[in-house]
Amino acid sequence: MRTDLSIKENVLEELQWQPNIDEIQIGVIVKDGIVTLSGIVDSYVKKQEAEMAARSVVGVKGVAEDIEVKYGTTSAKSDTEIATAAVNALKCDISVPENKVQLQVDNGWVYLNGEVEWDFEKNAAKKAIENLTGVRYVMNNIVLKNTVNPIDIKEKIKKAFERSADIDAGNITVKADGHTIKLTGKVRSMKEKDKAKTTAYYAPGVWRVENKLEVE
């Protein structure tokens, strides 16, 4: 069992290791394996990278992310400018179905709505705009509407886990309820937990994954 102090030291070291993150801008608190990140960064990407860095550390059971994005006056964009750039970015991304995603911008927060068939299309929409200057946060409310019947979906996911070098399939239980998948069991790290969720989403017919895996 790792101590909170050793986890905090590793999180700070991981933040220092990331070339795009100024670790002195980010505060780290660890209690019972739960990491709380705070501070101010100048882009949404740095906010996400800090969270991913913390989640990759062994022993981290969860991440509470309170980092705020603040742009300087030279990088400030109006909501109209952000919306225009976001619409163009979605049009240019071949992974995002045309005319399937709508967006709204409020004080730098971008809200995505609409229906797509696959999870990778939903994720692509978010990735297409999260790097845009002026974006403070992306709320991805896109709904999955897949017509594929989830036949043998449970077995497909279990086999995918067994093929993965990053997932200990023997410690994970997969339950399927229609298009919803529930994962339970034990994993070695937050990284493995995230990998299991992502792998389950790749299965045809999956709309939702309840990731109940516990980090040992």
Phi, psi and omega in degrees: 000126181275147178277158177299324181295316181292325177295317179299316179300319180290324177296316178297320178295322179292323176295320177296331183286338182279122185294335184266000185248130172267101189298338181288348178273353187240128176267145182231124175234135180234128176219121180056036177084356178267123182263128174250122179255137178221172179126190183228132175234168185256015174201153180293326180298317180296324177300314180291320181295324178295318179295316180296324178297317180293320182293338183279349184279134179297134178100345179286124182263341179187160180230122173258117190249112181245025181286136180254142178260124177227125179265149174287169183298328181287337182256358183293139179230146176284162178300325179295317178296319179295315181298318180297314179295322181293318178299317179295322180295320178294322179294327184278345182270115184290346180277350181259118181301137183292135176065020180256345185239130175246154180222156177222141180239129180223107178056041178088349177273128180254125179252122180257133178225167179129188180227133174227168184270331189233151180295326181294332176289321177297314179293323180297323179298317179293315182295331182294333186244346186292342179270355184290140179297133179100342181286124181262329180196150177239119177259107186268096181258017180295136182260141177272131180227080185259130182271358181288131176285130184282062180286129179054030185297324180299314181292324179297319181290318179299319179293325177295321177296319182294330179283338186279133177282346184262359184233130175272091187298332184293341182257007184241132176255131181248125176238135180245131175231089186066237180268002181258133179247135176243125179253127176227162179128199184241141174229167186271342184200165175296327179298317178293322178298314179295321180297320179297318180296315180298317180298318179296323180296334182289343182292137179300134177092356180278124177255330187213141177235120174267106185267094181259016180295140179255137179272124180284000000 
